[in-house]
CSV table of C-alpha atoms in Angstrom, one decimal:
chain,number,residue,atom,x,y,z
F,29,MET,CA,-6.3,271.0,94.8
F,30,PHE,CA,-3.7,270.8,92.0
F,31,PHE,CA,-3.8,273.3,89.2
F,32,ALA,CA,-1.9,273.3,85.9
F,33,ILE,CA,-1.9,275.7,82.9
F,34,GLU,CA,-1.9,274.8,79.2
F,35,PRO,CA,1.4,275.6,77.5
F,36,HIS,CA,-0.1,278.2,75.2
F,37,THR,CA,-1.4,280.2,78.2
F,38,PHE,CA,2.0,280.6,79.8
F,39,ASN,CA,2.8,284.4,80.1
F,40,ILE,CA,6.3,285.4,81.3
F,41,ASP,CA,4.8,288.6,82.7
F,42,TYR,CA,3.3,286.5,85.5
F,43,ALA,CA,6.7,285.1,86.6
F,44,THR,CA,8.8,286.4,89.5
F,45,LEU,CA,11.9,285.0,91.1
F,46,THR,CA,12.6,284.9,94.9
F,47,GLU,CA,15.9,285.7,96.5
F,48,LYS,CA,18.7,283.2,95.9
F,49,THR,CA,19.2,280.2,98.2
F,50,LYS,CA,21.8,277.5,98.3
F,51,ASN,CA,21.1,274.8,95.7
F,52,ASN,CA,20.7,271.4,97.5
F,53,VAL,CA,20.8,269.4,94.3
F,54,ILE,CA,23.7,270.8,92.3
F,55,GLU,CA,27.0,271.4,94.2
F,56,ASN,CA,28.5,274.9,94.3
F,57,SER,CA,25.4,276.5,92.8
F,58,TRP,CA,22.5,278.7,93.8
F,59,PHE,CA,18.7,278.6,93.2
F,60,HIS,CA,15.9,281.1,92.7
F,61,ARG,CA,12.4,279.8,93.1
F,62,LEU,CA,9.9,280.8,90.4
F,63,MET,CA,6.6,282.2,91.5
F,64,TYR,CA,3.8,282.4,88.9
F,65,GLU,CA,1.4,285.2,90.0
F,66,HIS,CA,-1.9,285.8,88.2
F,67,ASP,CA,-4.7,288.0,89.3
F,68,ALA,CA,-6.7,285.0,90.4
F,69,PHE,CA,-4.0,282.8,91.9
F,70,THR,CA,-0.3,282.4,92.8
F,71,MET,CA,1.6,279.2,92.1
F,72,ASN,CA,4.8,278.1,93.8
F,73,GLY,CA,6.6,277.3,90.5
F,74,VAL,CA,4.5,276.6,87.5
F,75,ALA,CA,2.8,273.4,86.5
F,76,ILE,CA,2.1,272.9,82.8
F,77,ASN,CA,-0.2,270.2,81.5
F,78,PHE,CA,0.3,268.7,78.1
F,79,SER,CA,-0.3,265.6,76.0
F,80,LEU,CA,2.1,263.6,73.8
F,81,THR,CA,1.5,260.5,71.6
F,82,ILE,CA,4.0,258.1,73.1
F,83,ASN,CA,5.2,255.2,71.0
F,84,LYS,CA,7.8,253.5,73.2
F,85,THR,CA,8.6,253.4,76.9
F,86,GLU,CA,11.9,252.2,78.3
F,87,THR,CA,13.2,251.7,81.8
F,88,SER,CA,16.6,253.2,82.4
F,89,TYR,CA,18.0,253.0,85.9
F,90,ASP,CA,15.5,254.9,88.1
F,91,LYS,CA,13.8,256.6,85.2
F,92,LEU,CA,11.1,255.9,82.6
F,93,LYS,CA,12.0,257.2,79.1
F,94,HIS,CA,8.9,258.0,77.1
F,95,CYS,CA,9.7,258.2,73.4
F,96,PHE,CA,7.6,260.0,70.9
F,97,SER,CA,7.7,260.9,67.2
F,98,LEU,CA,8.8,264.4,66.2
F,99,GLU,CA,6.9,263.8,62.9
F,100,ASP,CA,3.6,264.0,64.8
F,101,ASP,CA,2.1,267.5,64.4
F,102,ASN,CA,0.6,267.6,68.0
F,103,ASN,CA,3.9,266.4,69.5
F,104,GLN,CA,5.9,269.0,67.6
F,105,ALA,CA,3.5,271.8,68.6
F,106,VAL,CA,3.8,270.8,72.3
F,107,ILE,CA,7.6,270.6,72.1
F,108,ASN,CA,7.7,274.1,70.5
F,109,GLU,CA,5.6,275.5,73.3
F,110,LEU,CA,7.7,273.8,76.1
F,111,THR,CA,10.9,275.1,74.4
F,112,ARG,CA,9.4,278.6,74.2
F,113,ILE,CA,8.6,278.5,77.9
F,114,GLU,CA,12.1,277.4,78.8
F,115,ARG,CA,13.7,280.1,76.7
F,116,GLU,CA,11.4,282.8,78.0
F,117,ILE,CA,12.1,281.9,81.6
F,118,LEU,CA,15.9,281.8,81.1
F,119,ALA,CA,15.8,285.1,79.2
F,120,TYR,CA,13.6,286.7,81.9
F,121,THR,CA,16.2,288.4,84.0
F,122,THR,CA,19.7,290.0,83.7
F,123,LEU,CA,20.9,288.2,86.9
F,124,PHE,CA,22.7,285.6,84.8
F,125,GLU,CA,24.6,287.9,82.3
F,126,GLY,CA,27.9,286.4,81.3
F,127,LYS,CA,26.8,282.8,82.1
F,128,THR,CA,25.8,280.2,79.5
F,129,PRO,CA,22.2,279.0,79.5
F,130,MET,CA,21.6,275.2,79.6
F,131,PHE,CA,18.5,274.3,77.7
F,132,HIS,CA,17.8,270.9,79.2
F,133,ILE,CA,14.1,270.6,78.3
F,134,GLU,CA,14.9,271.6,74.7
F,135,ASN,CA,17.8,269.2,74.5
F,136,GLN,CA,15.8,266.3,75.8
F,137,THR,CA,12.7,266.9,73.7
F,138,LYS,CA,14.4,267.6,70.4
F,139,HIS,CA,15.7,264.0,70.6
F,140,GLY,CA,12.1,262.7,70.9
F,141,PHE,CA,11.8,261.7,74.6
F,142,ILE,CA,11.1,262.9,78.1
F,143,LYS,CA,12.3,261.2,81.3
F,144,LEU,CA,10.3,260.6,84.4
F,145,PHE,CA,11.4,259.2,87.7
F,146,ASN,CA,10.3,255.6,87.9
F,147,GLY,CA,7.9,255.3,90.9
F,148,THR,CA,9.2,258.2,92.9
F,149,SER,CA,6.6,260.9,92.0
F,150,ARG,CA,3.3,261.1,93.8
F,151,SER,CA,1.3,261.4,90.6
F,152,HIS,CA,3.2,258.5,88.9
F,153,LYS,CA,2.4,256.2,91.8
F,154,THR,CA,-1.3,256.9,91.6
F,155,TYR,CA,-1.5,256.7,87.8
F,156,SER,CA,-1.8,253.2,86.6
F,157,ASN,CA,-1.7,252.0,83.0
F,158,ALA,CA,-0.2,249.2,80.9
F,159,THR,CA,3.1,251.0,80.6
F,160,THR,CA,3.9,251.0,84.3
F,161,HIS,CA,2.9,247.4,84.7
F,162,HIS,CA,5.3,246.2,81.9
F,163,THR,CA,8.4,248.3,82.6
F,164,LEU,CA,9.3,247.1,86.1
F,165,LYS,CA,13.0,246.2,86.6
F,166,THR,CA,14.1,242.7,87.2
F,167,TYR,CA,17.4,241.4,88.6
F,168,HIS,CA,18.0,238.8,85.9
F,169,MET,CA,17.3,240.6,82.7
F,170,LYS,CA,17.0,244.1,81.3
F,171,PRO,CA,13.3,245.0,80.6
F,172,ARG,CA,12.5,245.2,76.9
F,173,PRO,CA,11.0,248.4,75.7
F,174,LEU,CA,7.2,248.5,75.4
F,175,TYR,CA,6.1,249.6,71.9
F,176,PHE,CA,2.6,251.2,71.4
F,177,SER,CA,1.0,254.4,70.3
F,178,GLN,CA,-1.0,256.1,73.0
F,179,THR,CA,-1.7,259.7,73.9
F,180,GLN,CA,-0.7,260.3,77.4
F,181,ASP,CA,-1.0,263.4,79.7
F,182,PHE,CA,2.0,264.8,81.5
F,183,ILE,CA,2.8,267.7,83.8
F,184,LEU,CA,6.0,269.7,83.5
F,185,LYS,CA,6.7,271.3,86.9
F,186,ILE,CA,9.2,274.1,86.8
F,187,SER,CA,10.3,275.1,90.2
F,188,GLY,CA,13.0,277.8,89.5
F,189,ILE,CA,16.4,278.6,88.0
F,190,TRP,CA,19.7,277.2,89.2
F,191,TYR,CA,23.1,278.8,88.5
F,192,ASN,CA,26.8,278.5,89.2
F,193,ASP,CA,29.8,280.5,88.1
F,194,ILE,CA,29.5,279.3,84.5
F,195,ASN,CA,26.0,278.1,83.6
F,196,TYR,CA,22.3,278.5,84.5
F,197,GLY,CA,19.2,276.5,83.7
F,198,ILE,CA,15.7,275.5,84.8
F,199,THR,CA,15.0,273.2,87.7
F,200,TYR,CA,12.1,271.0,86.5
F,201,LYS,CA,10.6,267.5,86.4
F,202,PHE,CA,8.2,265.7,84.2
F,203,GLU,CA,5.4,263.6,85.8
F,204,LYS,CA,2.5,261.6,84.6
F,205,ALA,CA,-0.7,263.7,85.0
F,206,SER,CA,-3.2,262.5,87.6
F,207,LYS,CA,-6.8,262.5,86.5
F,208,PRO,CA,-8.4,264.9,86.5
F,209,VAL,CA,-6.2,268.0,86.0
F,210,ASN,CA,-7.8,271.3,86.8
F,211,HIS,CA,-6.9,273.9,84.2
F,212,LEU,CA,-6.7,277.6,84.8
């Protein structure tokens, strides 16, 4: 069973980091897995469920770019919570003193979009709506953006912290939420 927490319930006191391992994604870097340990459960990483009102979806290479208005109060509240979580995790430990934090979630969302892999995530494959049917790539023309206004559910999966000699940041991905999501 898959569980996710609401953004406002995230508590940095429940977070711990495992020993470092070699990062398989970013060259010349290391990775610490994040464990989220509550009295009732332990999560390998942390999954955060949230909703955004999406007004445009574009296909860009192997990703879907879901655009939203920063003027929408709900969208802004969600972005503020996700930014808070990213900042709290990156400030959690002194292991990275002297290195520069990379706020990738904040930098992406402050521009009014989130990116999801197009068709590679398990939950995205099982979640079907008008957006996924109309944003398929073709070989002859670039797909046009799909404009609409629809509240959609997403999951932010944070698996840990990566670092190299200069920088550090969160390892994460956004996914479409499968229905139903069990909240803790």
